[in-house]
Tab-separated table of C-alpha atoms and ligand atoms in Angstrom:
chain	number	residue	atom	x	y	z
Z	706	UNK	CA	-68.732	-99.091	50.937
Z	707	UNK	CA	-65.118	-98.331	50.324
Z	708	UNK	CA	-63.639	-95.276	50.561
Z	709	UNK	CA	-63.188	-92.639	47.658
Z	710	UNK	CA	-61.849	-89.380	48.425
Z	711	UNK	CA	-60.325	-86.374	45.872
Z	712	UNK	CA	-57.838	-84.048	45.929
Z	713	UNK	CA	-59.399	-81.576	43.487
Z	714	UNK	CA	-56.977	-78.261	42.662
Z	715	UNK	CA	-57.153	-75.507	40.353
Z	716	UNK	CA	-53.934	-75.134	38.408
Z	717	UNK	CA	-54.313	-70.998	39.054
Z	718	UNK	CA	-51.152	-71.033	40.817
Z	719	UNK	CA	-48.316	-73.216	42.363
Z	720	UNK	CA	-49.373	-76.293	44.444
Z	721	UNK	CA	-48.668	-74.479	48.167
Z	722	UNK	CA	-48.199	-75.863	51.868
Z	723	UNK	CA	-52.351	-75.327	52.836
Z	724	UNK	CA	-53.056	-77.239	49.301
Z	725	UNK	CA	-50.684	-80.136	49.957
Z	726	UNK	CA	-52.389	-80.576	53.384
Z	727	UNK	CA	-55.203	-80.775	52.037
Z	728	UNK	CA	-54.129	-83.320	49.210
Z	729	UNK	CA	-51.824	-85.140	52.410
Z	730	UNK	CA	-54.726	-85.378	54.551
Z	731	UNK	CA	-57.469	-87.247	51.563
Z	732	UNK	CA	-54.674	-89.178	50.926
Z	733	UNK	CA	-54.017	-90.614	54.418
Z	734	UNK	CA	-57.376	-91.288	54.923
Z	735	UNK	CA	-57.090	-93.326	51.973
Z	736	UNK	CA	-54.514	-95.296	52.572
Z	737	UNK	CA	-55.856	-95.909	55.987
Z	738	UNK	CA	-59.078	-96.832	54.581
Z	739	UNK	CA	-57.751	-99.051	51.995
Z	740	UNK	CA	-59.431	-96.757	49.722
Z	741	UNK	CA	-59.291	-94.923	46.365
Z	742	UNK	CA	-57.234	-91.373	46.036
Z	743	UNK	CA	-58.471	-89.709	43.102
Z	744	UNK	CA	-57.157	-86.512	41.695
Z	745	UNK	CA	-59.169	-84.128	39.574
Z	746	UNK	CA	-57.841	-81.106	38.291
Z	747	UNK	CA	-60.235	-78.314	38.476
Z	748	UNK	CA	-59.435	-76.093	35.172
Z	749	UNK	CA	-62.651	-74.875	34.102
Z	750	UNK	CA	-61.590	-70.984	34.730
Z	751	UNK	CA	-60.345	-70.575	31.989
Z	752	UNK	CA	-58.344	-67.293	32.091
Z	753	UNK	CA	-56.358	-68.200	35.449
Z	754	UNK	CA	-56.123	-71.899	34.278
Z	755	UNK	CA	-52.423	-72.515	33.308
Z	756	UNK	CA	-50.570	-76.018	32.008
Z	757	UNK	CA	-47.656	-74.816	34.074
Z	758	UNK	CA	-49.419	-74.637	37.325
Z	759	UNK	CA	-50.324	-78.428	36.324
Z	760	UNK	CA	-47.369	-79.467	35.985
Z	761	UNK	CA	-46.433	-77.903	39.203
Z	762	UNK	CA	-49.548	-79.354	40.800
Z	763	UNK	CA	-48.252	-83.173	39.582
Z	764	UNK	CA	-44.126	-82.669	40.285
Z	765	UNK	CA	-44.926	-81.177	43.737
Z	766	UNK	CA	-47.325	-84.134	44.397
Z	767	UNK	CA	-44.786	-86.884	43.209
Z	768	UNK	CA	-42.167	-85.198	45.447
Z	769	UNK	CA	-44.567	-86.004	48.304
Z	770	UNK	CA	-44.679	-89.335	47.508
Z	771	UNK	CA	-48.929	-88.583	46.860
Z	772	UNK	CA	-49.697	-90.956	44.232
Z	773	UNK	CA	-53.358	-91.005	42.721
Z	774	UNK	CA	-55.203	-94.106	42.238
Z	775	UNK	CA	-56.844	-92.593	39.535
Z	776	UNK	CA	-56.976	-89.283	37.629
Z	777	UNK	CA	-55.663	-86.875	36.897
Z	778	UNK	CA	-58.576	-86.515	35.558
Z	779	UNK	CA	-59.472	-82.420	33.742
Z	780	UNK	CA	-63.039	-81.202	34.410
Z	781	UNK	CA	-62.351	-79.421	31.097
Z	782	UNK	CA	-62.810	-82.498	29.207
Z	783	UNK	CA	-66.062	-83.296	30.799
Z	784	UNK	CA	-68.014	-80.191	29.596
Z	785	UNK	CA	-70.435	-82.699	28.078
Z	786	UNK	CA	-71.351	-84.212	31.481
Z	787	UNK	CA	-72.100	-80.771	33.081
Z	788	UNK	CA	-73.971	-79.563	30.076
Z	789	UNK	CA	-76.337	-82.882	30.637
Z	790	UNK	CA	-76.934	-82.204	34.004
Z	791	UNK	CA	-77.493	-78.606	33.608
Z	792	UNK	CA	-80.328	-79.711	30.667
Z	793	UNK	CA	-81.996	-82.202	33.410
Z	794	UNK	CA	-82.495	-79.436	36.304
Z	795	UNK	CA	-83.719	-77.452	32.999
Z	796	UNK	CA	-86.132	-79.803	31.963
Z	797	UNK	CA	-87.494	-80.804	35.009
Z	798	UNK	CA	-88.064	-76.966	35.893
Z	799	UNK	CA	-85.659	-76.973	38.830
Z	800	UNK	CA	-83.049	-74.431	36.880
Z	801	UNK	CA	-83.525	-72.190	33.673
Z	802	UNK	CA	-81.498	-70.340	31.152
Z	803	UNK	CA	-80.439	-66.768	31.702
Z	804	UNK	CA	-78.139	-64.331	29.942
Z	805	UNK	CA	-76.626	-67.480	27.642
Z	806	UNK	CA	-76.355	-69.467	30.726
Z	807	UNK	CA	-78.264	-71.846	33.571
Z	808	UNK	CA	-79.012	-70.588	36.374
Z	809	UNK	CA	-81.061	-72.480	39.601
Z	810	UNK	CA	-82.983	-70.644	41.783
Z	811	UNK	CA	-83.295	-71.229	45.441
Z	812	UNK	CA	-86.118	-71.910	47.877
Z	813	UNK	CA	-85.578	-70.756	51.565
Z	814	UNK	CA	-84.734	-73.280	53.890
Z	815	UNK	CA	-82.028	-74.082	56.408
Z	816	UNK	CA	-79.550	-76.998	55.372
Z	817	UNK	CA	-77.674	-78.873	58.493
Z	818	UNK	CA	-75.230	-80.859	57.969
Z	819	UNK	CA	-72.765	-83.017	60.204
Z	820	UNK	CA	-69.059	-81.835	59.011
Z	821	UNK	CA	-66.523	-84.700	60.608
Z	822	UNK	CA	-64.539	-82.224	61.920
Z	823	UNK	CA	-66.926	-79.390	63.696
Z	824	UNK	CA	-69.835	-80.775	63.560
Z	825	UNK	CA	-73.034	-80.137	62.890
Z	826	UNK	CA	-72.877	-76.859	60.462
Z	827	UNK	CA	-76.620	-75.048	59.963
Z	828	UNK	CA	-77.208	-72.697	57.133
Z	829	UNK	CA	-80.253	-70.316	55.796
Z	830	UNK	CA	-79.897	-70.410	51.969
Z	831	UNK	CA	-81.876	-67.357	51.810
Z	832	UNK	CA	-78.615	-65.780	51.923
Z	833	UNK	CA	-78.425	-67.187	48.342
Z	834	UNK	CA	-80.952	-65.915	46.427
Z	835	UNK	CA	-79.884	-68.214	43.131
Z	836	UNK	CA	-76.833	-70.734	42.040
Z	837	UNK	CA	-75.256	-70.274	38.541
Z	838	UNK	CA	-74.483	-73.265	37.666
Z	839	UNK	CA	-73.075	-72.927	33.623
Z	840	UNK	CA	-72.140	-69.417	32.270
Z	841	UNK	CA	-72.612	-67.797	29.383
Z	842	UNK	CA	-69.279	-69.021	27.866
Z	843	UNK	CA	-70.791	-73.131	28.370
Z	844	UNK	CA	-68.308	-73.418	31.437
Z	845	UNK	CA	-69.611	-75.015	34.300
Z	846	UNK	CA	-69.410	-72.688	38.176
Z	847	UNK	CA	-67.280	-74.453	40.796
Z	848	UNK	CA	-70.177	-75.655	42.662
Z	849	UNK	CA	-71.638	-77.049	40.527
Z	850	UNK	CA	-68.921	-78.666	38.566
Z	851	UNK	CA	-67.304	-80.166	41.989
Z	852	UNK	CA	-71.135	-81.891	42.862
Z	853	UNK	CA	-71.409	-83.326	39.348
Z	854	UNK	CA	-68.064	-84.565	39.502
Z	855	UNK	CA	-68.209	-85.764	43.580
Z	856	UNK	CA	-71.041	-87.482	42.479
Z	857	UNK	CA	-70.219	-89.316	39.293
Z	858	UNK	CA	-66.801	-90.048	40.785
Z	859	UNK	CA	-68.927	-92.016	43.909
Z	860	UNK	CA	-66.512	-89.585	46.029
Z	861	UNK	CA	-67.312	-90.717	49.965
Z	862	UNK	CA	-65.816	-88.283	51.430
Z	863	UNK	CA	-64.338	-84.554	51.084
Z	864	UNK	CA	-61.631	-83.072	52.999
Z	865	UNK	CA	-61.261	-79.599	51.828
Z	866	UNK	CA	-60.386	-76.692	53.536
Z	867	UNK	CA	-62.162	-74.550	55.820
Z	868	UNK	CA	-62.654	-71.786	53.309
Z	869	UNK	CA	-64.849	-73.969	51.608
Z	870	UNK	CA	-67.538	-74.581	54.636
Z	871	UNK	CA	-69.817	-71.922	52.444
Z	872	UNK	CA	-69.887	-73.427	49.538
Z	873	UNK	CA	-71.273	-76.926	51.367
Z	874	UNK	CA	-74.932	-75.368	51.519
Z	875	UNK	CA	-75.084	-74.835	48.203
Z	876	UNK	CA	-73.903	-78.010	46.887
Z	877	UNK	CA	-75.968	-79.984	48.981
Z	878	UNK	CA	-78.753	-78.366	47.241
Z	879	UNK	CA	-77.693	-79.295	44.082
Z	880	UNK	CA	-77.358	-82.858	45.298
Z	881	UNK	CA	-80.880	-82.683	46.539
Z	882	UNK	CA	-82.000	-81.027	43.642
Z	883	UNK	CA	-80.280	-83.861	41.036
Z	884	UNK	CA	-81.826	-86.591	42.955
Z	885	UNK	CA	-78.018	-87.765	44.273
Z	886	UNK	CA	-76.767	-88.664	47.581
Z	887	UNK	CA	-74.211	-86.129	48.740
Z	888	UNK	CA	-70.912	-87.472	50.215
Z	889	UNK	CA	-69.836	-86.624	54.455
Z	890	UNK	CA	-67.704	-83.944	54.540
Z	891	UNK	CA	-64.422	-82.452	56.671
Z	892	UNK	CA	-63.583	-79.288	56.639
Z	893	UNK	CA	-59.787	-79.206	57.513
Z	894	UNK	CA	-58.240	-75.784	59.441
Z	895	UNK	CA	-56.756	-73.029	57.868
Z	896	UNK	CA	-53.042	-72.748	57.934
Z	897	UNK	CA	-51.484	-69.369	59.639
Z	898	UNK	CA	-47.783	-68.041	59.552
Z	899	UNK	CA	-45.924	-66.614	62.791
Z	900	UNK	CA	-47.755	-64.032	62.493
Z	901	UNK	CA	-51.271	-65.841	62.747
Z	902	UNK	CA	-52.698	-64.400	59.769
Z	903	UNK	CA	-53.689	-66.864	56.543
Z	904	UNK	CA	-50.037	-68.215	55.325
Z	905	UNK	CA	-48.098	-65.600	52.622
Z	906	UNK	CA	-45.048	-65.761	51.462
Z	907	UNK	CA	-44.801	-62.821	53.910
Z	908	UNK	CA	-44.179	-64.812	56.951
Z	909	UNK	CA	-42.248	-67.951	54.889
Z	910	UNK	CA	-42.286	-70.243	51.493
Z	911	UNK	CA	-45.685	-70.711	50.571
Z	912	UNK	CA	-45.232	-73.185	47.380
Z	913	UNK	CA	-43.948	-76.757	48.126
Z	914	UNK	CA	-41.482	-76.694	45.290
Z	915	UNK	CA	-39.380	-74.124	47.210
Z	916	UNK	CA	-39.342	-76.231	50.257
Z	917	UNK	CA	-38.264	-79.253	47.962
Z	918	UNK	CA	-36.027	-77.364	46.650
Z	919	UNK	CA	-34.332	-76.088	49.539
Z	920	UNK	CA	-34.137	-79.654	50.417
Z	921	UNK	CA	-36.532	-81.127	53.034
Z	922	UNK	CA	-36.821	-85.216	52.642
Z	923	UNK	CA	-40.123	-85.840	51.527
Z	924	UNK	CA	-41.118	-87.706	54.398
Z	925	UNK	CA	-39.805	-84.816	56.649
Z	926	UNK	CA	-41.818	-82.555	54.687
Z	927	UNK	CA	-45.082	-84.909	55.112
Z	928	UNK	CA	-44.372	-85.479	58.822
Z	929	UNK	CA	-44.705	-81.982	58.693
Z	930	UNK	CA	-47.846	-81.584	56.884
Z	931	UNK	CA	-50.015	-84.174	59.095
Z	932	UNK	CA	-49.108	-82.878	62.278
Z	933	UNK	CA	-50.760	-79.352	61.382
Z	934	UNK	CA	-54.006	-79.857	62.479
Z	935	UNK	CA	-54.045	-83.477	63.567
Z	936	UNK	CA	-51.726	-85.516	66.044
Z	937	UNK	CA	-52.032	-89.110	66.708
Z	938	UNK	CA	-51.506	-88.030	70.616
Z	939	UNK	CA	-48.875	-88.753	73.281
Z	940	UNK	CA	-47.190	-85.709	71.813
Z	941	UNK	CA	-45.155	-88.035	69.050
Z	942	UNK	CA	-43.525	-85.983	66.498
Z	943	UNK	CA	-41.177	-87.689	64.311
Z	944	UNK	CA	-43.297	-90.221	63.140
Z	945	UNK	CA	-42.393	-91.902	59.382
Z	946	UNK	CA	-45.706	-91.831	56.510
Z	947	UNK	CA	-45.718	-95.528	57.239
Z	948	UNK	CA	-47.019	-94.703	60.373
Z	949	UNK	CA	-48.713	-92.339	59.969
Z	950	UNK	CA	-50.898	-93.978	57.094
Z	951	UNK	CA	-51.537	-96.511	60.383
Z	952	UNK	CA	-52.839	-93.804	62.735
Z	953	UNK	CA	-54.278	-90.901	60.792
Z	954	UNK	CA	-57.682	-90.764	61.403
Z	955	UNK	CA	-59.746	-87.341	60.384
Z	956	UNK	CA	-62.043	-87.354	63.751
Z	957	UNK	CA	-58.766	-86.174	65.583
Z	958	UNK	CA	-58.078	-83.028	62.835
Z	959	UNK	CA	-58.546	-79.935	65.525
Z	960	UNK	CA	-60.853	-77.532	64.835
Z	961	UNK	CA	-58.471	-74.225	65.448
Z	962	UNK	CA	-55.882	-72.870	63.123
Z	963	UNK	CA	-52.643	-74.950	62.495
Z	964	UNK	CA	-49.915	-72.738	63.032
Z	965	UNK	CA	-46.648	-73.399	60.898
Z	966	UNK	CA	-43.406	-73.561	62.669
Z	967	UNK	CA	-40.193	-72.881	60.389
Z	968	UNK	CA	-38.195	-74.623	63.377
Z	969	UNK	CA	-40.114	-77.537	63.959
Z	970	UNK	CA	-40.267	-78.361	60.125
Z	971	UNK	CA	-35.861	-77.619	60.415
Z	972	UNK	CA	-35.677	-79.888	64.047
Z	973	UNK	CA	-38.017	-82.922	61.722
Z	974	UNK	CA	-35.958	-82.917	58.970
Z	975	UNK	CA	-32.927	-82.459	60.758
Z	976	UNK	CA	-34.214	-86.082	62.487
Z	977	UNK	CA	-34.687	-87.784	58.722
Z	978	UNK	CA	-31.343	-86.594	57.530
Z	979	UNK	CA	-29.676	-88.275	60.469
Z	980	UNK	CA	-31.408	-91.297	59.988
Z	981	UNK	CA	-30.966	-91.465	56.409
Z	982	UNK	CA	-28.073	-93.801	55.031
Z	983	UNK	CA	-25.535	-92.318	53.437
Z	984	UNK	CA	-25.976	-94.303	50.219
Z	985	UNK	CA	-29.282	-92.729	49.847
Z	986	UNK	CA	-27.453	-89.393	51.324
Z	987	UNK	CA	-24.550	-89.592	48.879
Z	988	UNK	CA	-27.562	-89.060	45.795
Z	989	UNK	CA	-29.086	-86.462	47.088
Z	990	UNK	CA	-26.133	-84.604	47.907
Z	991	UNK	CA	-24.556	-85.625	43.872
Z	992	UNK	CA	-28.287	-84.644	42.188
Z	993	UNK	CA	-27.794	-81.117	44.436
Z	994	UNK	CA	-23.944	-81.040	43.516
Z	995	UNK	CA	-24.619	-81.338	39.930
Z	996	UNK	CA	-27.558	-79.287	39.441
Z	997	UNK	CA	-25.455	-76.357	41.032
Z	998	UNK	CA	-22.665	-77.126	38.885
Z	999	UNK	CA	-20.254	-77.694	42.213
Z	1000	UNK	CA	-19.281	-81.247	41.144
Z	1001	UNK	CA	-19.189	-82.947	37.360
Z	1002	UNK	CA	-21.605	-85.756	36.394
Z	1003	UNK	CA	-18.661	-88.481	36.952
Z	1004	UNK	CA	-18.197	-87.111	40.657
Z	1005	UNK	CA	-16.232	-89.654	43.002
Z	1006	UNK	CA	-18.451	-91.616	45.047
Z	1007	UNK	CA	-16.255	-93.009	47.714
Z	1008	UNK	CA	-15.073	-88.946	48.251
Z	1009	UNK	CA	-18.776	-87.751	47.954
Z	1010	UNK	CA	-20.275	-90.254	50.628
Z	1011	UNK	CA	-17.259	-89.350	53.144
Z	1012	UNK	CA	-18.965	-86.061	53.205
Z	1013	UNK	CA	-21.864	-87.585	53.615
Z	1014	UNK	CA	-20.939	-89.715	56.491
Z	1015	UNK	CA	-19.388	-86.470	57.833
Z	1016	UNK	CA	-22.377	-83.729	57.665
Z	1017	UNK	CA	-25.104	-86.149	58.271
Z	1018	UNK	CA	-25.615	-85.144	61.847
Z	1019	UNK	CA	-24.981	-81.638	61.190
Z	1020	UNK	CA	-27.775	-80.469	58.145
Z	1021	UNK	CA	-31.200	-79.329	58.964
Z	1022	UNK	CA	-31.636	-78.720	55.369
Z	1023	UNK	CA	-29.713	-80.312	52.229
Z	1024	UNK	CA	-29.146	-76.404	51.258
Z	1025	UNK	CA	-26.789	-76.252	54.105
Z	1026	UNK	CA	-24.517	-78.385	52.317
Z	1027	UNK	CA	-23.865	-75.927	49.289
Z	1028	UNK	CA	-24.182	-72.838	51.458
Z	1029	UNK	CA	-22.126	-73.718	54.589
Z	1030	UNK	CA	-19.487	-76.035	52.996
Z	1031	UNK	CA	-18.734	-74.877	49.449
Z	1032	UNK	CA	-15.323	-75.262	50.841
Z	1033	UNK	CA	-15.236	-78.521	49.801
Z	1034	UNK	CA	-16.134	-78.173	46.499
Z	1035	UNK	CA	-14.833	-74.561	45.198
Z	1036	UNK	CA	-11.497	-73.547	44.735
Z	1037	UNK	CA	-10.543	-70.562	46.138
Z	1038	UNK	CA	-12.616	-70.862	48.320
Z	1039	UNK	CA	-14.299	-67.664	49.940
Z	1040	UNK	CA	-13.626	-66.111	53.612
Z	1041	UNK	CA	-15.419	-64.891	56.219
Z	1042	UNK	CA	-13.944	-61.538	56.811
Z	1043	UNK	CA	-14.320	-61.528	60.812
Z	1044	UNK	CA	-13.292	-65.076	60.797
Z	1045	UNK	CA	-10.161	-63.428	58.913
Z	1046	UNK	CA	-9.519	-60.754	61.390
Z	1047	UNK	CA	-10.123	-62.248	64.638
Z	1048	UNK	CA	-8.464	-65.062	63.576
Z	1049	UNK	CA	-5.568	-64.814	60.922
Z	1050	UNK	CA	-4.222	-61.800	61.644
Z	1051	UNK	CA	-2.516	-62.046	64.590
Z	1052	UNK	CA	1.386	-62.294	64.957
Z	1053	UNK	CA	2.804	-65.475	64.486
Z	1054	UNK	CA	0.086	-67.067	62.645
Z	1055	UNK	CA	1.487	-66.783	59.247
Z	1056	UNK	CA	4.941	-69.001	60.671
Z	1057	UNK	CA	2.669	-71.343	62.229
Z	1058	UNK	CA	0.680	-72.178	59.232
Z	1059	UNK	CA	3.833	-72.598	57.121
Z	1060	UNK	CA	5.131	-74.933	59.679
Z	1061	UNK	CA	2.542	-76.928	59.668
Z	1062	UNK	CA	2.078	-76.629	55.559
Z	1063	UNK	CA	5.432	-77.925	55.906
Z	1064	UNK	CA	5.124	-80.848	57.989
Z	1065	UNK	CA	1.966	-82.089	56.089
Z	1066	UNK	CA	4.034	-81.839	53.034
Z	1067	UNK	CA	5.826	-84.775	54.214
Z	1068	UNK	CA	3.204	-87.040	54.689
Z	1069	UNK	CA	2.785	-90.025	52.354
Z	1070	UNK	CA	-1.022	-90.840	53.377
Z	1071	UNK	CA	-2.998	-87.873	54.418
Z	1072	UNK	CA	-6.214	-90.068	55.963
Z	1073	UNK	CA	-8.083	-87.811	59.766
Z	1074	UNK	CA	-5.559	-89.701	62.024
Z	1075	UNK	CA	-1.959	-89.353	60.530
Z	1076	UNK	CA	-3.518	-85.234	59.173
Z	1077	UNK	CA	-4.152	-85.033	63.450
Z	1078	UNK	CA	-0.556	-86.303	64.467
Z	1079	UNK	CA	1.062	-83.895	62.203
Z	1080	UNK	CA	-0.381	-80.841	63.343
Z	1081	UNK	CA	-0.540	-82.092	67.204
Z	1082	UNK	CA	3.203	-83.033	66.621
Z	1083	UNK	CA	4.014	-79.162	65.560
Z	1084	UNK	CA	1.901	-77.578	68.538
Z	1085	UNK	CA	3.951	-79.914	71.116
Z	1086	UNK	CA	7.016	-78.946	69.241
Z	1087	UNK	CA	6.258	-75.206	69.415
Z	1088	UNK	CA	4.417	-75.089	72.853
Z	1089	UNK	CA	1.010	-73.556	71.460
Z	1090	UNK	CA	-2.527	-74.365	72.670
Z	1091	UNK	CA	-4.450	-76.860	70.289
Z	1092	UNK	CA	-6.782	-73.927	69.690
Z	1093	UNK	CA	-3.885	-71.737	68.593
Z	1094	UNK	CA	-3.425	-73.638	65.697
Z	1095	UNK	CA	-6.631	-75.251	64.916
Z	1096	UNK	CA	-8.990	-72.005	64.954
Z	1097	UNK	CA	-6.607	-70.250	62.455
Z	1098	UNK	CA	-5.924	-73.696	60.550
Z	1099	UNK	CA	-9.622	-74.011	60.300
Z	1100	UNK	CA	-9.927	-70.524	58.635
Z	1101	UNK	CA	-7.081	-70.872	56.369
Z	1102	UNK	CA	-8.664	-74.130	54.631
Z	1103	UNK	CA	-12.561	-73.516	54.771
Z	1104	UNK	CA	-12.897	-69.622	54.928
Z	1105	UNK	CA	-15.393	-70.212	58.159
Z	1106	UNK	CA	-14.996	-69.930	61.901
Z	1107	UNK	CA	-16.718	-73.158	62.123
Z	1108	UNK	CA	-16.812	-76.344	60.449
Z	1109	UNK	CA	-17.126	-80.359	60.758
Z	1110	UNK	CA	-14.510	-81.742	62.409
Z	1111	UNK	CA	-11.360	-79.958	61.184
Z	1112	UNK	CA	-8.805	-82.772	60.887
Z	1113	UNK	CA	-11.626	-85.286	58.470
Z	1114	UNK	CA	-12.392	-81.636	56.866
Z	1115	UNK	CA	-8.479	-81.704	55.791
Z	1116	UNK	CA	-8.184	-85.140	54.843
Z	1117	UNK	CA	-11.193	-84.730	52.545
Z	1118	UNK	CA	-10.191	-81.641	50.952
Z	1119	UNK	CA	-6.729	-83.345	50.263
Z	1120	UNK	CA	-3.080	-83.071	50.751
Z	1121	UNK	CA	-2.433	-80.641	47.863
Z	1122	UNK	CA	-5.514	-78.027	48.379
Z	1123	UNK	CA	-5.185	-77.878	51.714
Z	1124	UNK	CA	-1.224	-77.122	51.348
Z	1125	UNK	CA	-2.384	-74.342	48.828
Z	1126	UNK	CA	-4.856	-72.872	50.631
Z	1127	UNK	CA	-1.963	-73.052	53.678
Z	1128	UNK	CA	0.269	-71.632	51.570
Z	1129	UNK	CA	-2.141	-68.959	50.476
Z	1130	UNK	CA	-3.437	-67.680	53.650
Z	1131	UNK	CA	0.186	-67.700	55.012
Z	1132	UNK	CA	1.399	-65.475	52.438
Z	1133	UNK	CA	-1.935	-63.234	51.994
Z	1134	UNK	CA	-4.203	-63.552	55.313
Z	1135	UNK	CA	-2.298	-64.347	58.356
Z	1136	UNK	CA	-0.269	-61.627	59.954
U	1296	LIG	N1	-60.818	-76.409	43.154
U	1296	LIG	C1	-61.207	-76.146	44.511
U	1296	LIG	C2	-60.021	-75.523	45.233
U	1296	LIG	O1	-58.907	-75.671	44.787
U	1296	LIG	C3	-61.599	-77.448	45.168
U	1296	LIG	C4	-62.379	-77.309	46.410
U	1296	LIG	C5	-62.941	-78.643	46.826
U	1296	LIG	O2	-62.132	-79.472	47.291
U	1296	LIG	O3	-64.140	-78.840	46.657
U	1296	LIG	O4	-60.189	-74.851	46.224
């Protein structure tokens, strides 16, 4: 029998990082399985239910690169089917109506069952007197909309989270109860922040369009995702979705907590970025550029992907390169005021940085090497220290104590800013 698994939200709030795990994880075992991914939006509450928190749902899934094989399919358009099965427990005596709606009472017992990732799970429904399964306003419960639908949707297997181990109990009796065969189950770990409690925006980003946006690489982002709570061993972390797809399997999903690590998630996609090309680079960087209104639509490509050549050993997110180097695009440009002090204003500075505006004045092609030999030219001529000149050079043109390489920095600024900002910080800054 091939596989069919679901990814089954409720659009009551943004898609976030223990969600997308959860959709990540059905997914891989998928893939891996040659099976069927189906997505099934779970909107039947109708007061938290919002269209916007679908579309959030969908974009943050598509930025993952999580494509359904079929759905996405809206349990509020299958009232009908709920309503039918509701009527069959009725008429065969297993449920009744109650207040306006069904409700399905429950014998004692104790249900096992064997969950994929702890185990075998026993529990006394006692504990559960009775199972609503439609209320009074002809909406179906959870439970007992998610066994109709697991069920007509010849689902194989669910991988949910670990919150959800209750709720297993009861929908096996409803599967028992309707005459179906229930599917095997995993119940994935919960995902904790630094400071080991359930993940809140306390400790970090909780929604996956903040992490998108802040620009992690989707695959860095689903590297990420599959190595909280599962490795494929050997202690292999930058491993590509390709891959992964190959050697995700849910018996190895650990039983304990998955702790997220802001670092490790910066160090991964820090690893993609270098490895990216810089055509691919260079479009990320313009779609950022634009969207932030730092370059215009008809941006120069052979300028942009310099830049991109240049920082793409250096980001550990995309949001680096509009926070750290806005030098490059912003005119003035903003200084650091220590890098100011400690650097600019200290005798002699302003003279040097005039000389060397000077000298760069003269040259007729400003590309890294001939931008080098001018200003290594005017510290042999006036006996300095590279560092003497480069340090305050470096302030003067980017407004930061550090930056890429300073001489490619110049060249890709070009001649005439960096003589104004020379100019500038000679007159203004430099003592
Ligand atoms: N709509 C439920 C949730 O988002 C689905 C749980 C399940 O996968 O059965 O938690």
């Amino acid at each position: 029998m091939s596989v069919r698994v679901r990814f089954a939200p409720s659009p009551t709030g943004t898609l976030h990082v223990g969600s997308a795990r959860t959709a990540l994880f059905n997914w891989l075992y998928a893939k891996h399985h040659r099976g069927t991914f189906v997505l099934r939006i779970e909107d039947t509450d109708q007061k938290r239910s919002n269209p916007a928190f679908v579309e959030d749902i969908l974009a943050s899934l598509h930025y993952l690169g999580i494509v359904a094989d079929e759905g996405p399919t809206f349990q509020s358009q299958r009232l009908a089917l709920y309503r039918q099965h509701a009527d069959q427990l009725i008429a065969q005596g297993k449920a009744k109506t109650e207040d306006g709606g069904v409700v399905f009472p429950v014998a004692p017992q104790t249900v096992t069952f064997r969950d994929l990732v702890h185990g075998d799970i026993t529990v006394d429904t006692s504990l559960f007197e009775q199972l609503v399964l439609m209320k009074s306003d002809g909406l179906p419960t959870y439970n007992f909309a998610c066994v109709v639908d697991d069920a007509a949707m010849q689902i194989t297997h669910v991988i949910r989270g670990d919150d959800h181990i209750a709720n297993t109990p009861k929908q096996l009796i409803l599967y028992q109860a309707l005459g179906l065969t229930p599917p095997a189950y995993a119940h994935i770990p919960l995902i904790v922040g630094s400071d080991r409690a359930r993940l809140s925006k306390r400790t970090g980003a909780t929604a996956v369009a903040d992490y998108r946006d802040v620009g992690y690489l989707p695959e860095a982002f689903v590297n990420y995702l599959a190595l909280l709570g599962w490795a494929p061993g050997g202690n292999r972390e930058c491993i590509p979705p390709t891959e992964i797809v190959e050697l995700f399997d849910v018996a190895r999903v650990r039983k304990a907590a998955a702790q997220f690590d802001q670092q490790k998630l910066d160090w991964l996609n820090g690893q993609y970025i270098k490895q990216a090309t810089v055509e691919r680079l260079t479009d990320l960087f313009a779609e950022r550029l634009i969207a932030k209104g730092l370059v215009s639509v008809t941006y120069d490509r052979a300028w942009l992907s310099r830049i991109a050549g240049l920082l793409r050993d250096r980001l550990k997110t995309l949001s680096q390169l509009e926070e750290e180097h806005r030098f490059l695009f912003v005119e003035p440009i903003e200084y650091e005021d220590e890098a100011v002090q400690q650097l600019l204003r200290r005798d002699g500075i302003a003279a040097n940085l005039s000389a060397l505006k000077d000298r760069l004045k003269q040259l007729g092609s400003f590309e890294t090497p001939q931008v080098e030999q001018a200003a290594r030219a005017l510290i042999a001529q006036r006996g300095l220290g590279a560092k003497d000149l480069i340090h305050p050079t470096r302030v003067a043109v980017t407004g930061r104590a550090v930056s890429p390489p300073l001489f490619e920095v110049m060249s890709i600024v070009g001649q005439a800013k960096v003589i104004g900002r020379l100019e500038y910080a000679a007159a203004h800054l430099a003592g």
